């Protein structure tokens, strides 16, 4: 491990403990939750446990659980990314930024983490950080062609020449077609099958900000084939550039396709709160999410739901 990464991860771990210390100073006893570096050999189990604790509101225990995982494996980018997201929720913005920077250093091929780092670097005026991440992504793509499709979402909008150059050598027909469509070149000679053609068209429309066509193609694409990472990266880019309508549409799709996509859900909630003035409701209506093709629950025709919104000692009101 290089000195930069080693010192960075060490700092990230210390930041975790600093936050935990603040909880302990409030009189919260952490000793009842016995956590050791040996617990959770699989860091996926560590994150599952941490998520459970977080949902219960036990943020202190969740942080300490992930810290135990980092002590065991300081090069786990998933743990660092999890910490970055939770720190942002807690308002620990410096810790959040440092954790995501170290996550990218640990896994330079993670385009989602890189897109977060781009935001953090702009906020904190980290000069050269984005270019440094892009350079390392180029190297990662050269070593792993499986990253090429994900990298399109970063290299095409940014017009990053070294990245486009390495993608131009791709043997993936979807990557080849997407680059040709971006350059407004004919793709007939590629002889793509219908599935690859549709995916290339989806990526091209998505990266060019053609909202209606992108959403139509997303709905026509089987859920397991939708490029989720490209949606995530592009939604962040639209938010960063102030294109809230485009961002809202993609965030809605992210939540529909991935019920565990907490970041997209939080952004939608923020946008909803900021848009609900009487004037905006009259002009654009309530921002309902796109209806899912099927309900997320088992329908029981013999039961009804009653939503109670007002309860007093001798009167209540609600909707059935």
Short mmCIF file of C-alpha atoms in Angstrom, two decimals:
data_model
loop_
_atom_site.label_atom_id
_atom_site.label_comp_id
_atom_site.label_asym_id
_atom_site.label_seq_id
_atom_site.Cartn_x
_atom_site.Cartn_y
_atom_site.Cartn_z
CA UNK A 1 0.00 0.00 0.00
CA UNK A 2 1.46 3.39 -0.96
CA UNK A 3 2.06 6.04 1.69
CA UNK A 4 -0.66 8.35 0.32
CA UNK A 5 -3.32 5.65 0.53
CA UNK A 6 -2.06 4.26 3.83
CA UNK A 7 -2.10 7.66 5.55
CA UNK A 8 -5.46 8.49 4.00
CA UNK A 9 -7.14 5.31 5.17
CA UNK A 10 -5.59 5.75 8.59
CA UNK A 11 -7.06 9.26 8.73
CA UNK A 12 -10.44 7.92 7.64
CA UNK A 13 -10.37 5.38 10.48
CA UNK A 14 -9.43 8.09 12.97
CA UNK A 15 -12.31 10.23 11.72
CA UNK A 16 -14.69 7.32 12.32
CA UNK A 17 -13.54 7.04 15.89
CA UNK A 18 -13.73 10.80 16.41
CA UNK A 19 -17.40 10.73 15.45
CA UNK A 20 -18.02 7.70 17.65
CA UNK A 21 -16.26 9.50 20.52
CA UNK A 22 -18.73 12.36 20.21
CA UNK A 23 -21.58 9.89 20.69
CA UNK A 24 -19.85 8.37 23.71
CA UNK A 25 -19.34 11.82 25.22
CA UNK A 26 -23.11 12.24 25.19
CA UNK A 27 -23.33 9.36 27.63
CA UNK A 28 -24.11 6.62 25.12
CA UNK A 29 -22.59 3.33 26.23
CA UNK A 30 -20.93 1.53 23.34
CA UNK A 31 -19.52 -1.28 25.45
CA UNK A 32 -22.76 -3.29 25.26
CA UNK A 33 -22.22 -3.73 21.50
CA UNK A 34 -19.19 -6.01 21.44
CA UNK A 35 -17.38 -5.28 18.20
CA UNK A 36 -13.91 -6.56 17.38
CA UNK A 37 -11.74 -6.64 14.26
CA UNK A 38 -12.41 -10.38 14.03
CA UNK A 39 -16.16 -9.88 13.71
CA UNK A 40 -17.55 -10.18 10.20
CA UNK A 41 -14.84 -11.86 8.15
CA UNK A 42 -16.99 -11.03 5.10
CA UNK A 43 -17.24 -7.26 4.84
CA UNK A 44 -20.58 -7.73 3.08
CA UNK A 45 -21.83 -9.05 6.42
CA UNK A 46 -20.32 -5.99 8.12
CA UNK A 47 -22.31 -3.68 5.84
CA UNK A 48 -25.52 -5.66 6.33
CA UNK A 49 -25.13 -5.37 10.10
CA UNK A 50 -24.24 -1.69 9.85
CA UNK A 51 -27.31 -1.03 7.68
CA UNK A 52 -29.53 -2.73 10.24
CA UNK A 53 -28.09 -0.61 13.04
CA UNK A 54 -28.39 2.56 10.97
CA UNK A 55 -32.06 1.89 10.19
CA UNK A 56 -32.65 1.43 13.92
CA UNK A 57 -31.19 4.89 14.52
CA UNK A 58 -28.12 3.43 16.23
CA UNK A 59 -25.67 5.43 14.17
CA UNK A 60 -22.93 5.13 16.76
CA UNK A 61 -22.92 1.33 16.63
CA UNK A 62 -23.16 1.33 12.84
CA UNK A 63 -20.05 3.51 12.54
CA UNK A 64 -18.11 1.38 14.97
CA UNK A 65 -19.13 -1.80 13.14
CA UNK A 66 -17.76 -0.47 9.85
CA UNK A 67 -14.62 0.78 11.59
CA UNK A 68 -14.02 -2.77 12.80
CA UNK A 69 -14.28 -3.94 9.20
CA UNK A 70 -11.78 -1.30 8.09
CA UNK A 71 -9.31 -2.36 10.76
CA UNK A 72 -9.49 -5.85 9.32
CA UNK A 73 -9.34 -4.74 5.68
CA UNK A 74 -8.40 -1.10 5.15
CA UNK A 75 -8.54 -1.55 1.36
CA UNK A 76 -12.27 -2.28 1.21
CA UNK A 77 -13.74 0.45 -1.01
CA UNK A 78 -17.31 -0.57 -0.18
CA UNK A 79 -16.79 0.20 3.51
CA UNK A 80 -15.18 3.55 2.69
CA UNK A 81 -18.01 4.48 0.30
CA UNK A 82 -20.58 3.52 2.94
CA UNK A 83 -18.83 5.74 5.47
CA UNK A 84 -18.70 8.63 3.02
CA UNK A 85 -22.45 8.49 2.44
CA UNK A 86 -23.30 8.25 6.14
CA UNK A 87 -20.88 11.02 7.10
CA UNK A 88 -22.61 13.32 4.62
CA UNK A 89 -25.97 12.54 6.22
CA UNK A 90 -24.49 13.35 9.64
CA UNK A 91 -23.02 16.63 8.37
CA UNK A 92 -19.44 15.39 8.72
CA UNK A 93 -18.47 16.74 5.30
CA UNK A 94 -14.69 16.61 5.69
CA UNK A 95 -14.80 12.98 6.79
CA UNK A 96 -17.20 12.19 3.92
CA UNK A 97 -14.87 13.73 1.33
CA UNK A 98 -11.76 11.98 2.68
CA UNK A 99 -13.48 8.61 2.78
CA UNK A 100 -14.67 8.81 -0.83
CA UNK A 101 -11.23 9.95 -1.95
CA UNK A 102 -9.71 6.90 -0.30
CA UNK A 103 -12.43 4.67 -1.77
CA UNK A 104 -11.42 5.83 -5.26
CA UNK A 105 -7.73 5.31 -4.45
CA UNK A 106 -8.57 1.79 -3.30
CA UNK A 107 -10.75 0.97 -6.31
CA UNK A 108 -9.92 3.34 -9.20
CA UNK A 109 -12.44 1.59 -11.46
CA UNK A 110 -15.51 2.50 -9.38
CA UNK A 111 -17.28 5.09 -11.53
CA UNK A 112 -19.95 5.76 -8.92
CA UNK A 113 -17.32 6.65 -6.33
CA UNK A 114 -15.47 8.78 -8.89
CA UNK A 115 -18.66 10.72 -9.67
CA UNK A 116 -19.07 11.45 -5.95
CA UNK A 117 -15.42 12.50 -5.74
CA UNK A 118 -15.95 14.92 -8.65
CA UNK A 119 -18.66 16.65 -6.59
CA UNK A 120 -16.54 16.68 -3.43
CA UNK A 121 -13.49 17.99 -5.30
CA UNK A 122 -15.52 20.87 -6.72
CA UNK A 123 -16.98 21.72 -3.31
CA UNK A 124 -13.60 21.65 -1.57
CA UNK A 125 -11.55 23.10 -4.45
CA UNK A 126 -9.28 20.06 -4.61
CA UNK A 127 -7.36 21.06 -7.72
CA UNK A 128 -6.28 18.18 -9.91
CA UNK A 129 -8.25 15.56 -7.95
CA UNK A 130 -10.73 14.84 -10.76
CA UNK A 131 -7.99 14.57 -13.39
CA UNK A 132 -6.00 12.28 -11.10
CA UNK A 133 -9.05 10.01 -10.68
CA UNK A 134 -9.69 9.97 -14.43
CA UNK A 135 -6.07 9.02 -15.15
CA UNK A 136 -6.32 6.08 -12.78
CA UNK A 137 -9.65 5.07 -14.32
CA UNK A 138 -7.97 4.95 -17.74
CA UNK A 139 -5.40 2.51 -16.35
CA UNK A 140 -8.16 0.46 -14.71
CA UNK A 141 -10.10 0.25 -18.00
CA UNK A 142 -6.97 -0.87 -19.86
CA UNK A 143 -6.56 -3.70 -17.35
CA UNK A 144 -10.24 -4.61 -17.19
CA UNK A 145 -12.34 -4.22 -20.38
CA UNK A 146 -15.42 -4.94 -18.27
CA UNK A 147 -15.23 -1.35 -17.03
CA UNK A 148 -15.51 0.19 -20.50
CA UNK A 149 -19.29 0.65 -20.56
CA UNK A 150 -19.30 2.26 -17.11
CA UNK A 151 -16.46 4.60 -18.10
CA UNK A 152 -18.50 5.99 -21.01
CA UNK A 153 -20.66 7.93 -18.55
CA UNK A 154 -17.60 9.84 -17.31
CA UNK A 155 -15.35 10.16 -20.35
CA UNK A 156 -17.91 11.22 -22.98
CA UNK A 157 -19.51 14.16 -21.10
CA UNK A 158 -16.14 15.39 -19.80
CA UNK A 159 -14.51 14.95 -23.25
CA UNK A 160 -11.53 13.45 -21.45
CA UNK A 161 -9.20 12.68 -24.38
CA UNK A 162 -7.05 9.92 -22.80
CA UNK A 163 -10.22 8.14 -21.72
CA UNK A 164 -11.88 8.42 -25.12
CA UNK A 165 -8.66 7.21 -26.74
CA UNK A 166 -8.59 4.01 -24.69
CA UNK A 167 -12.33 3.42 -25.26
CA UNK A 168 -11.79 3.82 -29.01
CA UNK A 169 -9.76 0.59 -28.89
CA UNK A 170 -12.65 -1.33 -27.32
CA UNK A 171 -13.90 -4.55 -28.89
CA UNK A 172 -17.27 -4.20 -27.12
CA UNK A 173 -19.91 -3.49 -29.81
CA UNK A 174 -21.99 -1.41 -27.39
CA UNK A 175 -19.00 0.82 -26.58
CA UNK A 176 -18.10 1.11 -30.27
CA UNK A 177 -21.67 2.02 -31.22
CA UNK A 178 -22.06 4.53 -28.39
CA UNK A 179 -18.88 6.35 -29.43
CA UNK A 180 -19.98 6.40 -33.08
CA UNK A 181 -23.45 7.68 -32.17
CA UNK A 182 -21.83 10.37 -30.05
CA UNK A 183 -19.74 11.41 -33.05
CA UNK A 184 -22.88 11.25 -35.26
CA UNK A 185 -21.37 8.46 -37.35
CA UNK A 186 -23.22 5.60 -39.02
CA UNK A 187 -23.25 2.33 -37.04
CA UNK A 188 -24.76 0.05 -39.67
CA UNK A 189 -21.41 -1.64 -40.34
CA UNK A 190 -21.25 -2.88 -36.72
CA UNK A 191 -24.20 -5.26 -37.34
CA UNK A 192 -25.42 -4.97 -33.74
CA UNK A 193 -28.05 -7.33 -32.42
CA UNK A 194 -31.30 -5.61 -31.31
CA UNK A 195 -30.38 -5.74 -27.60
CA UNK A 196 -26.95 -4.12 -28.06
CA UNK A 197 -28.38 -1.52 -30.44
CA UNK A 198 -31.02 -0.51 -27.93
CA UNK A 199 -28.45 -0.26 -25.13
CA UNK A 200 -26.13 1.89 -27.27
CA UNK A 201 -29.02 4.20 -28.17
CA UNK A 202 -29.99 4.41 -24.50
CA UNK A 203 -26.45 5.39 -23.47
CA UNK A 204 -26.18 7.94 -26.27
CA UNK A 205 -29.51 9.61 -25.42
CA UNK A 206 -28.76 9.49 -21.72
CA UNK A 207 -25.35 11.15 -22.05
CA UNK A 208 -26.76 13.82 -24.39
CA UNK A 209 -29.56 14.73 -21.98
CA UNK A 210 -32.47 13.70 -24.21
CA UNK A 211 -34.88 13.10 -21.35
CA UNK A 212 -38.02 11.74 -23.03
CA UNK A 213 -36.15 9.39 -25.35
CA UNK A 214 -33.91 8.19 -22.49
CA UNK A 215 -36.86 7.39 -20.24
CA UNK A 216 -38.68 5.59 -23.07
CA UNK A 217 -35.62 3.44 -23.76
CA UNK A 218 -35.12 2.72 -20.05
CA UNK A 219 -38.69 1.43 -19.85
CA UNK A 220 -38.19 -0.69 -22.96
CA UNK A 221 -35.00 -2.26 -21.59
CA UNK A 222 -35.24 -5.30 -19.26
CA UNK A 223 -34.53 -4.15 -15.70
CA UNK A 224 -31.45 -6.32 -15.40
CA UNK A 225 -29.93 -4.74 -18.51
CA UNK A 226 -30.43 -1.06 -17.63
CA UNK A 227 -27.01 0.62 -17.08
CA UNK A 228 -27.64 1.62 -13.47
CA UNK A 229 -24.17 3.10 -12.93
CA UNK A 230 -24.55 5.32 -16.00
CA UNK A 231 -27.91 6.54 -14.66
CA UNK A 232 -26.34 7.30 -11.27
CA UNK A 233 -23.33 9.13 -12.70
CA UNK A 234 -25.49 11.13 -15.12
CA UNK A 235 -28.03 12.07 -12.43
CA UNK A 236 -25.18 13.45 -10.30
CA UNK A 237 -23.85 15.41 -13.28
CA UNK A 238 -27.26 16.95 -13.95
CA UNK A 239 -27.66 17.90 -10.30
CA UNK A 240 -24.19 19.47 -10.30
CA UNK A 241 -25.02 21.54 -13.39
CA UNK A 242 -28.43 22.65 -12.08
CA UNK A 243 -30.51 20.62 -14.56
CA UNK A 244 -33.06 19.61 -11.95
CA UNK A 245 -35.76 18.38 -14.35
CA UNK A 246 -33.40 15.92 -16.03
CA UNK A 247 -31.97 14.88 -12.67
CA UNK A 248 -35.44 14.32 -11.23
CA UNK A 249 -36.39 11.99 -14.08
CA UNK A 250 -33.25 9.86 -13.65
CA UNK A 251 -33.46 9.83 -9.86
CA UNK A 252 -37.02 8.55 -10.14
CA UNK A 253 -35.83 5.74 -12.39
CA UNK A 254 -32.98 4.87 -10.03
CA UNK A 255 -35.37 4.52 -7.10
CA UNK A 256 -37.78 2.44 -9.21
CA UNK A 257 -35.04 0.10 -10.41
CA UNK A 258 -33.12 -0.18 -7.13
CA UNK A 259 -35.16 0.03 -3.93
CA UNK A 260 -31.91 0.22 -1.93
CA UNK A 261 -30.69 3.36 -3.74
CA UNK A 262 -30.76 5.63 -0.70
CA UNK A 263 -28.86 8.56 -2.23
CA UNK A 264 -31.33 8.96 -5.10
CA UNK A 265 -34.25 8.71 -2.68
CA UNK A 266 -32.80 11.46 -0.47
CA UNK A 267 -32.24 13.74 -3.47
CA UNK A 268 -35.83 13.24 -4.62
CA UNK A 269 -37.08 14.09 -1.14
CA UNK A 270 -35.02 17.28 -1.12
CA UNK A 271 -36.28 18.28 -4.55
CA UNK A 272 -39.87 17.56 -3.56
CA UNK A 273 -39.60 19.74 -0.45
CA UNK A 274 -38.09 22.59 -2.43
CA UNK A 275 -40.73 22.43 -5.17
CA UNK A 276 -43.96 22.35 -3.20
CA UNK A 277 -44.91 26.04 -3.17
CA UNK A 278 -48.54 26.77 -4.10
CA UNK A 279 -47.35 28.52 -7.25
CA UNK A 280 -45.27 25.57 -8.39
CA UNK A 281 -48.05 23.10 -7.58
CA UNK A 282 -50.41 25.15 -9.75
CA UNK A 283 -47.88 25.37 -12.56
CA UNK A 284 -46.35 21.89 -12.70
CA UNK A 285 -48.44 19.79 -10.28
CA UNK A 286 -47.21 17.36 -7.66
CA UNK A 287 -44.00 15.50 -8.68
CA UNK A 288 -45.37 11.98 -8.49
CA UNK A 289 -42.91 9.20 -9.24
CA UNK A 290 -43.43 7.17 -12.40
CA UNK A 291 -45.82 4.35 -11.64
CA UNK A 292 -44.12 0.99 -11.25
CA UNK A 293 -45.23 -1.76 -13.65
CA UNK A 294 -46.36 -3.87 -10.69
CA UNK A 295 -47.01 -3.16 -6.96
CA UNK A 296 -44.26 -3.83 -4.43
CA UNK A 297 -46.71 -5.68 -2.19
CA UNK A 298 -49.16 -8.58 -2.42
CA UNK A 299 -52.65 -7.34 -3.28
CA UNK A 300 -55.42 -8.54 -0.96
CA UNK A 301 -58.90 -7.58 -2.27
CA UNK A 302 -60.43 -8.30 1.15
CA UNK A 303 -58.44 -5.59 2.93
CA UNK A 304 -58.30 -1.81 2.76
CA UNK A 305 -55.77 0.76 3.94
CA UNK A 306 -56.82 3.64 6.19
CA UNK A 307 -54.33 6.51 6.51
CA UNK A 308 -54.93 8.49 9.69
CA UNK A 309 -53.64 12.05 9.37
CA UNK A 310 -55.40 13.79 12.26
CA UNK A 311 -56.18 12.27 15.67
CA UNK A 312 -57.86 14.07 18.60
CA UNK A 313 -59.54 12.75 21.77
CA UNK A 314 -63.05 12.82 20.28
CA UNK A 315 -62.39 13.05 16.55
CA UNK A 316 -60.13 11.57 13.89
CA UNK A 317 -59.80 12.00 10.14
CA UNK A 318 -58.06 10.14 7.38
CA UNK A 319 -58.34 8.54 3.96
CA UNK A 320 -59.31 5.00 3.00
#
